[in-house]
CSV table of C-alpha atoms and ligand atoms in Angstrom, one decimal:
chain,number,residue,atom,x,y,z
L,1,UNK,CA,-72.4,160.6,13.9
L,2,UNK,CA,-71.4,159.7,10.0
L,3,UNK,CA,-69.2,157.6,8.7
L,4,UNK,CA,-66.8,159.3,6.1
L,5,UNK,CA,-66.9,157.0,3.5
L,6,UNK,CA,-67.0,153.4,3.8
L,7,UNK,CA,-65.1,150.2,3.0
L,8,UNK,CA,-67.0,147.5,1.1
L,9,UNK,CA,-67.1,144.5,3.4
L,10,UNK,CA,-65.9,142.5,0.7
L,11,UNK,CA,-63.5,139.2,0.8
L,12,UNK,CA,-60.9,141.6,0.7
L,13,UNK,CA,-61.8,143.9,3.5
L,14,UNK,CA,-60.2,142.8,6.9
L,15,UNK,CA,-62.1,141.8,9.8
L,16,UNK,CA,-61.5,142.8,13.2
L,17,UNK,CA,-61.8,140.4,15.8
L,18,UNK,CA,-62.0,142.1,19.3
L,19,UNK,CA,-60.9,139.7,22.4
L,20,UNK,CA,-58.8,137.2,19.5
L,21,UNK,CA,-56.9,135.9,22.6
L,22,UNK,CA,-60.3,135.1,24.8
L,23,UNK,CA,-62.2,131.7,24.3
L,24,UNK,CA,-64.6,132.7,22.0
L,25,UNK,CA,-62.8,135.2,20.5
L,26,UNK,CA,-59.9,132.7,19.3
L,27,UNK,CA,-62.4,130.0,17.9
L,28,UNK,CA,-63.8,133.3,15.6
L,29,UNK,CA,-60.3,133.8,14.6
L,30,UNK,CA,-59.1,130.6,13.6
L,31,UNK,CA,-62.6,129.8,11.7
L,32,UNK,CA,-62.5,133.5,9.5
L,33,UNK,CA,-58.6,132.7,9.1
L,34,UNK,CA,-59.2,129.3,7.6
L,35,UNK,CA,-61.6,130.4,5.3
L,36,UNK,CA,-59.3,132.4,4.0
L,37,UNK,CA,-60.6,136.0,5.2
L,38,UNK,CA,-57.8,138.9,6.5
L,39,UNK,CA,-58.1,139.0,10.4
L,40,UNK,CA,-56.9,141.6,12.5
L,41,UNK,CA,-56.6,140.2,16.2
L,42,UNK,CA,-56.7,142.6,18.7
L,43,UNK,CA,-56.6,141.7,22.2
L,44,UNK,CA,-55.4,143.6,25.6
L,45,UNK,CA,-54.4,140.0,27.2
L,46,UNK,CA,-56.2,141.3,30.3
L,47,UNK,CA,-58.3,138.4,30.3
L,48,UNK,CA,-57.0,136.4,27.0
L,49,UNK,CA,-54.0,134.2,26.5
L,50,UNK,CA,-51.4,134.5,24.6
L,51,UNK,CA,-51.1,130.9,23.8
L,52,UNK,CA,-54.6,131.2,21.9
L,53,UNK,CA,-52.6,133.2,19.4
L,54,UNK,CA,-49.8,130.6,19.4
L,55,UNK,CA,-52.2,128.2,18.9
L,56,UNK,CA,-53.6,129.9,16.0
L,57,UNK,CA,-50.9,130.7,14.3
L,58,UNK,CA,-49.6,127.3,14.8
L,59,UNK,CA,-52.7,126.2,12.8
L,60,UNK,CA,-53.0,128.2,10.1
L,61,UNK,CA,-49.2,129.2,9.1
L,62,UNK,CA,-49.1,131.6,6.3
L,63,UNK,CA,-52.9,132.8,7.3
L,64,UNK,CA,-53.3,136.7,7.1
L,65,UNK,CA,-53.1,137.7,10.4
L,66,UNK,CA,-52.2,140.8,12.4
L,67,UNK,CA,-52.2,140.3,16.1
L,68,UNK,CA,-52.2,143.7,18.1
L,69,UNK,CA,-51.5,143.9,21.7
L,70,UNK,CA,-54.1,146.7,22.6
L,71,UNK,CA,-57.3,147.5,24.6
L,72,UNK,CA,-60.9,148.4,22.1
L,73,UNK,CA,-60.1,152.3,23.5
L,74,UNK,CA,-57.0,152.9,21.9
L,75,UNK,CA,-58.2,152.0,18.7
L,76,UNK,CA,-59.2,154.8,16.7
L,77,UNK,CA,-61.0,156.0,13.1
L,78,UNK,CA,-57.5,156.5,11.3
L,79,UNK,CA,-56.2,153.0,13.0
L,80,UNK,CA,-59.5,150.6,11.6
L,81,UNK,CA,-59.1,152.7,7.8
L,82,UNK,CA,-55.5,152.0,7.9
L,83,UNK,CA,-55.8,148.1,8.2
L,84,UNK,CA,-59.3,148.0,5.9
L,85,UNK,CA,-61.5,147.0,8.2
L,86,UNK,CA,-64.9,146.2,6.8
L,87,UNK,CA,-66.3,144.2,9.4
L,88,UNK,CA,-66.2,144.0,13.5
L,89,UNK,CA,-66.7,141.2,15.7
L,90,UNK,CA,-66.6,142.5,19.3
L,91,UNK,CA,-65.9,139.7,21.6
L,92,UNK,CA,-64.0,141.5,24.3
L,93,UNK,CA,-66.2,142.2,27.4
L,94,UNK,CA,-65.9,141.3,31.3
L,95,UNK,CA,-68.3,138.6,31.7
L,96,UNK,CA,-68.6,137.1,35.4
L,97,UNK,CA,-71.6,138.3,36.8
L,98,UNK,CA,-70.4,138.1,40.6
L,99,UNK,CA,-67.9,140.8,39.2
L,100,UNK,CA,-70.2,142.9,37.9
L,101,UNK,CA,-72.5,143.0,41.1
L,102,UNK,CA,-68.7,143.6,43.1
L,103,UNK,CA,-67.3,146.1,40.6
L,104,UNK,CA,-70.1,147.0,38.3
L,105,UNK,CA,-68.1,150.8,37.3
L,106,UNK,CA,-65.6,148.1,35.8
L,107,UNK,CA,-68.4,146.0,34.0
L,108,UNK,CA,-70.0,149.9,32.2
L,109,UNK,CA,-66.4,151.0,31.5
L,110,UNK,CA,-65.4,147.8,29.5
L,111,UNK,CA,-68.7,146.6,28.0
L,112,UNK,CA,-70.6,149.5,27.8
L,113,UNK,CA,-68.8,152.6,27.3
L,114,UNK,CA,-65.6,150.7,25.8
L,115,UNK,CA,-67.8,149.3,23.3
L,116,UNK,CA,-69.4,152.6,22.3
L,117,UNK,CA,-66.0,154.0,21.8
L,118,UNK,CA,-65.3,151.1,19.3
L,119,UNK,CA,-68.5,152.0,17.3
L,120,UNK,CA,-67.6,155.0,17.1
L,121,UNK,CA,-64.2,154.4,15.6
L,122,UNK,CA,-65.3,151.8,13.4
L,123,UNK,CA,-68.4,154.2,12.1
L,124,UNK,CA,-65.6,157.1,11.9
L,125,UNK,CA,-63.2,154.4,10.3
L,126,UNK,CA,-65.1,153.1,7.5
L,127,UNK,CA,-66.1,149.6,8.8
L,128,UNK,CA,-69.5,148.6,7.3
L,129,UNK,CA,-70.6,145.9,9.7
L,130,UNK,CA,-70.4,145.1,13.7
L,131,UNK,CA,-71.4,142.3,15.3
L,132,UNK,CA,-71.5,142.6,19.6
L,133,UNK,CA,-71.8,139.7,21.7
L,134,UNK,CA,-74.7,140.2,23.8
L,135,UNK,CA,-76.2,137.6,26.4
L,136,UNK,CA,-79.4,135.8,27.7
L,137,UNK,CA,-78.4,137.5,31.3
L,138,UNK,CA,-79.6,141.0,29.0
L,139,UNK,CA,-83.4,139.1,29.9
L,140,UNK,CA,-82.9,138.6,33.4
L,141,UNK,CA,-85.6,135.9,34.8
L,142,UNK,CA,-88.3,135.9,32.2
L,143,UNK,CA,-91.4,134.3,33.2
L,144,UNK,CA,-92.3,131.2,33.1
L,145,UNK,CA,-94.8,131.7,30.0
L,146,UNK,CA,-92.3,133.2,28.2
L,147,UNK,CA,-89.5,129.9,28.1
L,148,UNK,CA,-88.4,129.5,25.4
L,149,UNK,CA,-87.3,132.7,25.3
L,150,UNK,CA,-87.4,134.5,22.2
L,151,UNK,CA,-86.1,138.2,20.7
L,152,UNK,CA,-89.2,139.9,21.3
L,153,UNK,CA,-89.1,138.8,25.2
L,154,UNK,CA,-88.8,141.6,27.3
L,155,UNK,CA,-85.3,142.7,28.4
L,156,UNK,CA,-84.7,143.1,31.8
L,157,UNK,CA,-81.6,142.1,33.5
L,158,UNK,CA,-80.6,141.6,37.1
L,159,UNK,CA,-77.3,142.3,37.1
L,160,UNK,CA,-74.6,144.8,36.1
L,161,UNK,CA,-73.1,142.4,33.3
L,162,UNK,CA,-76.8,142.0,31.6
L,163,UNK,CA,-77.5,146.0,32.3
L,164,UNK,CA,-73.9,146.4,30.4
L,165,UNK,CA,-74.4,144.4,27.4
L,166,UNK,CA,-78.2,145.7,27.1
L,167,UNK,CA,-77.0,149.2,27.4
L,168,UNK,CA,-74.2,148.5,24.6
L,169,UNK,CA,-76.9,146.7,22.0
L,170,UNK,CA,-79.5,150.0,22.7
L,171,UNK,CA,-76.3,152.2,21.6
L,172,UNK,CA,-75.6,150.1,18.9
L,173,UNK,CA,-78.8,150.1,17.5
L,174,UNK,CA,-79.0,154.3,17.7
L,175,UNK,CA,-75.7,154.8,16.5
L,176,UNK,CA,-77.0,152.3,13.5
L,177,UNK,CA,-80.1,154.1,13.1
L,178,UNK,CA,-77.7,157.5,13.1
L,179,UNK,CA,-75.5,156.6,10.4
L,180,UNK,CA,-78.6,155.3,7.7
L,181,UNK,CA,-77.3,155.7,4.5
L,182,UNK,CA,-74.0,155.0,5.1
L,183,UNK,CA,-74.2,151.6,4.7
L,184,UNK,CA,-73.2,150.8,8.3
L,185,UNK,CA,-75.4,147.5,10.1
L,186,UNK,CA,-75.2,145.9,13.1
L,187,UNK,CA,-76.1,143.1,15.2
L,188,UNK,CA,-76.7,142.1,19.0
L,189,UNK,CA,-75.9,138.2,19.5
L,190,UNK,CA,-77.6,137.2,22.2
L,191,UNK,CA,-75.4,134.5,23.6
L,192,UNK,CA,-76.7,131.2,25.8
L,193,UNK,CA,-74.3,129.2,27.5
L,194,UNK,CA,-71.5,128.9,25.4
L,195,UNK,CA,-69.5,125.3,25.7
L,196,UNK,CA,-67.3,123.0,24.2
L,197,UNK,CA,-64.0,123.3,22.6
L,198,UNK,CA,-62.5,123.5,18.7
L,199,UNK,CA,-63.1,120.0,17.6
L,200,UNK,CA,-60.1,120.1,15.8
L,201,UNK,CA,-58.2,120.3,18.9
L,202,UNK,CA,-56.5,123.5,18.5
L,203,UNK,CA,-58.1,125.6,21.1
L,204,UNK,CA,-59.7,125.0,24.2
L,205,UNK,CA,-61.1,127.0,27.0
L,206,UNK,CA,-59.2,128.4,29.4
L,207,UNK,CA,-60.3,130.8,32.1
L,208,UNK,CA,-58.5,132.6,35.3
L,209,UNK,CA,-61.0,132.4,37.9
L,210,UNK,CA,-62.8,129.6,36.3
L,211,UNK,CA,-66.3,130.1,36.7
L,212,UNK,CA,-68.5,127.9,34.5
L,213,UNK,CA,-69.7,124.5,34.8
L,214,UNK,CA,-68.3,122.2,32.1
L,215,UNK,CA,-64.6,123.7,32.8
L,216,UNK,CA,-65.0,123.0,36.6
L,217,UNK,CA,-66.2,119.6,36.2
L,218,UNK,CA,-63.6,119.0,33.8
L,219,UNK,CA,-60.9,120.3,36.1
L,220,UNK,CA,-62.2,117.9,38.9
L,221,UNK,CA,-62.1,114.9,36.5
L,222,UNK,CA,-58.3,115.7,35.9
L,223,UNK,CA,-57.8,115.9,39.5
L,224,UNK,CA,-57.3,120.2,39.8
L,225,UNK,CA,-60.4,120.4,41.6
L,226,UNK,CA,-61.4,118.2,44.8
L,227,UNK,CA,-65.0,118.3,44.4
L,228,UNK,CA,-67.6,120.3,42.9
L,229,UNK,CA,-70.6,122.3,44.5
L,230,UNK,CA,-73.6,122.3,42.6
L,231,UNK,CA,-75.5,125.7,43.3
L,232,UNK,CA,-79.1,125.0,44.6
L,233,UNK,CA,-81.4,121.7,44.0
L,234,UNK,CA,-84.6,123.1,45.1
L,235,UNK,CA,-85.4,124.9,41.8
L,236,UNK,CA,-88.4,124.8,40.3
L,237,UNK,CA,-87.4,122.6,37.5
L,238,UNK,CA,-87.9,118.5,37.2
L,239,UNK,CA,-85.0,117.8,39.2
L,240,UNK,CA,-84.1,120.6,41.0
L,241,UNK,CA,-81.0,122.3,39.4
L,242,UNK,CA,-81.2,124.9,36.9
L,243,UNK,CA,-81.4,124.5,33.4
L,244,UNK,CA,-79.7,125.9,30.7
L,245,UNK,CA,-79.4,126.2,27.1
L,246,UNK,CA,-75.5,124.9,25.9
L,247,UNK,CA,-74.3,125.8,22.4
L,248,UNK,CA,-71.3,124.6,21.0
L,249,UNK,CA,-68.7,127.2,20.6
L,250,UNK,CA,-68.0,126.4,16.8
L,251,UNK,CA,-71.7,126.7,16.2
L,252,UNK,CA,-71.7,130.2,17.9
L,253,UNK,CA,-69.2,131.1,15.8
L,254,UNK,CA,-70.7,129.8,12.4
L,255,UNK,CA,-73.6,132.2,13.1
L,256,UNK,CA,-71.6,135.3,13.0
L,257,UNK,CA,-70.8,134.4,9.9
L,258,UNK,CA,-74.4,133.8,8.7
L,259,UNK,CA,-74.7,137.2,10.2
L,260,UNK,CA,-72.2,138.9,8.7
L,261,UNK,CA,-73.1,137.5,5.3
L,262,UNK,CA,-76.9,138.2,5.5
L,263,UNK,CA,-76.9,141.8,7.5
L,264,UNK,CA,-78.0,144.4,4.9
L,265,UNK,CA,-77.1,147.9,4.7
L,266,UNK,CA,-78.8,150.1,6.8
L,267,UNK,CA,-80.1,147.1,9.6
L,268,UNK,CA,-80.0,147.0,12.9
L,269,UNK,CA,-81.1,142.7,13.9
L,270,UNK,CA,-80.9,141.0,17.8
L,271,UNK,CA,-80.6,137.4,17.8
L,272,UNK,CA,-80.7,134.8,20.5
L,273,UNK,CA,-77.8,132.2,20.2
L,274,UNK,CA,-78.6,128.7,21.6
L,275,UNK,CA,-79.6,124.9,21.1
L,276,UNK,CA,-83.0,125.2,22.0
L,277,UNK,CA,-82.7,122.1,24.5
L,278,UNK,CA,-82.2,122.9,28.1
L,279,UNK,CA,-79.9,120.7,30.4
L,280,UNK,CA,-79.8,120.6,33.6
L,281,UNK,CA,-77.0,120.8,36.2
L,282,UNK,CA,-77.9,117.2,37.3
L,283,UNK,CA,-77.6,116.6,33.4
L,284,UNK,CA,-74.7,118.2,32.6
L,285,UNK,CA,-73.2,116.4,35.3
L,286,UNK,CA,-73.5,113.0,34.3
L,287,UNK,CA,-73.0,113.9,30.7
L,288,UNK,CA,-69.4,114.4,32.2
L,289,UNK,CA,-69.6,111.1,33.7
L,290,UNK,CA,-70.5,109.0,30.7
L,291,UNK,CA,-67.9,110.8,28.3
L,292,UNK,CA,-65.1,110.9,31.0
L,293,UNK,CA,-65.8,107.9,32.8
L,294,UNK,CA,-64.8,109.4,36.1
L,295,UNK,CA,-67.5,109.3,38.7
L,296,UNK,CA,-68.0,113.3,40.2
L,297,UNK,CA,-67.4,113.9,43.8
L,298,UNK,CA,-70.1,116.6,43.9
L,299,UNK,CA,-71.6,118.7,46.8
L,300,UNK,CA,-75.2,120.6,47.1
L,301,UNK,CA,-74.6,124.2,48.2
L,302,UNK,CA,-76.9,127.1,47.9
L,303,UNK,CA,-78.3,129.1,45.0
L,304,UNK,CA,-75.8,131.1,43.6
L,305,UNK,CA,-76.9,135.0,43.5
L,306,UNK,CA,-78.3,135.9,40.2
L,307,UNK,CA,-79.0,132.4,38.8
L,308,UNK,CA,-82.4,132.4,36.7
L,309,UNK,CA,-83.7,129.0,37.1
L,310,UNK,CA,-84.4,128.2,33.5
L,311,UNK,CA,-82.8,130.1,30.5
L,312,UNK,CA,-83.7,128.4,27.0
L,313,UNK,CA,-84.1,129.9,23.7
L,314,UNK,CA,-85.9,129.3,20.4
L,315,UNK,CA,-83.1,129.9,17.7
L,316,UNK,CA,-86.1,129.5,15.3
L,317,UNK,CA,-85.5,133.6,14.5
L,318,UNK,CA,-82.3,133.3,13.0
L,319,UNK,CA,-82.9,130.1,10.7
L,320,UNK,CA,-85.5,131.5,9.4
L,321,UNK,CA,-84.2,134.6,8.6
L,322,UNK,CA,-80.3,133.7,7.7
L,323,UNK,CA,-80.5,129.5,7.8
L,324,UNK,CA,-78.2,128.9,10.8
L,325,UNK,CA,-79.3,126.7,13.2
L,326,UNK,CA,-77.1,124.3,15.5
L,327,UNK,CA,-75.1,121.2,14.2
L,328,UNK,CA,-73.9,120.1,17.5
L,329,UNK,CA,-77.1,118.2,18.9
L,330,UNK,CA,-76.5,116.7,22.1
L,331,UNK,CA,-74.7,118.0,25.3
L,332,UNK,CA,-72.7,114.6,25.4
L,333,UNK,CA,-70.9,115.5,22.1
L,334,UNK,CA,-70.2,119.7,23.7
L,335,UNK,CA,-69.0,117.8,26.7
L,336,UNK,CA,-66.9,115.4,24.3
L,337,UNK,CA,-65.0,118.2,22.6
L,338,UNK,CA,-64.3,119.9,25.7
L,339,UNK,CA,-63.0,116.5,27.3
L,340,UNK,CA,-60.4,115.9,24.2
L,341,UNK,CA,-58.9,119.4,24.5
L,342,UNK,CA,-58.5,119.5,28.3
L,343,UNK,CA,-57.9,115.9,28.6
L,344,UNK,CA,-54.3,117.1,26.4
L,345,UNK,CA,-54.1,120.6,27.7
L,346,UNK,CA,-54.6,119.9,31.7
L,347,UNK,CA,-53.2,123.3,32.6
L,348,UNK,CA,-54.9,125.4,29.8
L,349,UNK,CA,-52.3,126.9,27.3
L,350,UNK,CA,-49.6,127.3,30.0
L,351,UNK,CA,-48.9,123.7,28.5
E,1,UFG,N1,-73.0,126.0,38.4
E,1,UFG,C1,-72.8,124.9,39.5
E,1,UFG,N2,-71.8,124.3,40.2
E,1,UFG,C2,-70.6,125.2,39.9
E,1,UFG,C3,-70.7,126.6,38.7
E,1,UFG,C4,-71.7,126.4,37.8
E,1,UFG,O1,-73.8,124.3,39.8
E,1,UFG,O2,-69.2,125.2,39.6
E,1,UFG,C5,-74.1,126.2,37.8
E,1,UFG,C6,-74.9,127.3,38.1
E,1,UFG,O3,-75.5,127.4,39.0
E,1,UFG,C7,-75.8,127.5,36.7
E,1,UFG,C8,-75.2,126.4,35.5
E,1,UFG,O4,-74.4,125.6,36.4
E,1,UFG,O5,-77.2,127.0,37.1
E,1,UFG,C9,-74.1,126.9,34.3
E,1,UFG,O6,-73.2,127.8,35.3
E,1,UFG,P1,-72.1,128.8,34.1
E,1,UFG,O7,-71.4,129.7,35.5
E,1,UFG,O8,-71.5,127.7,33.4
E,1,UFG,O9,-73.2,129.6,33.5
E,1,UFG,P2,-73.8,130.6,33.5
E,1,UFG,O10,-75.5,130.5,32.8
E,1,UFG,O11,-74.3,131.3,34.8
E,1,UFG,O12,-73.5,131.9,32.6
E,1,UFG,C10,-73.9,132.0,31.3
E,1,UFG,C11,-72.8,133.0,30.7
E,1,UFG,C12,-73.0,134.6,31.2
E,1,UFG,C13,-74.1,135.0,31.3
E,1,UFG,C14,-75.0,134.0,32.1
E,1,UFG,C15,-76.5,134.5,31.7
E,1,UFG,O13,-71.6,132.5,30.8
E,1,UFG,O14,-71.9,134.9,30.8
E,1,UFG,O15,-75.1,132.7,31.4
E,1,UFG,O16,-77.3,134.2,33.1
E,1,UFG,F1,-74.3,136.2,32.3
């Protein structure tokens, strides 16, 4: 498949942001609007929050934002071309590991087939940059001598979520190679544990159901959850709990800007996005207690299926190649930014 003709990805092009009403997509939408870019924000609101779009409109009055309530398979080449879309940040996805085990068809339909349909529409519609949200889950359980994880670490996912994203990565790489000469370029960004909230206080994290550690702890602090279960304390880690690499959502979004600026025509690149520092579940709980001043009621439960013991990246490649490195250095600052939003929005975007 070949792009018929291409929109040059310059500052007059629109950026299409899928999943724009979701946690990460909303932060990206606000960031690029604040930079003065034209943004077409796409979300079918199956998971995303209308309140996130309202918050963006309130924080960026007069910004060039078009919100379209539609699924990623419901846009075609003429829709892309008609809006002058030059670049796509594709956040829309299903991203809950246990759900992917129970409903793999949903994950392959949305994350793999849906992404390929969108890639095709973008290529044929003349968009020249495509950035796919991928995940650390594509690495599965790397051997201990492969920690920290580099982009060269073998990708061997252990659940349908990771496999559905890895398949999308392969498709993007192959479609990029097949469109050589058209100017199309793409990247797969493998997120580690994205956390924290917009440091200007406009946007937050509002999932239903909530499955992530930091929001669950903050819901507990706010009295919305009676106690928190720590999934396993017998891992082969210094304190027995799982270790993750938490990266602030603002830093993550900034990496997308660096990738859009740095991708050269015809390239496909893959980068890991993390801080390069691990925090155990116990350390995150301690950080939440320090930041909020609230002692958490934590009970130890069995391990959660599919949890790798340690997922920490070495984010050096994107730093060396594109000059991006995370600016929020500590887990306390990440938790602090989340706490600032949660205490003002105890019921998420509903209030
Ligand atoms: N955890 C608890 N109790 C909870 C929730 C989480 O102990 O109530 C633990 C988990 O077992 C894990 C850690 O906290 O050890 C972090 O869990 P999260 O659910 O916050 O995040 P995950 O590491 O499971 O998920 C992230 C991304 C996924 C991605 C996955 C790759 O959010 O999209 O990493 O393993 F698939």
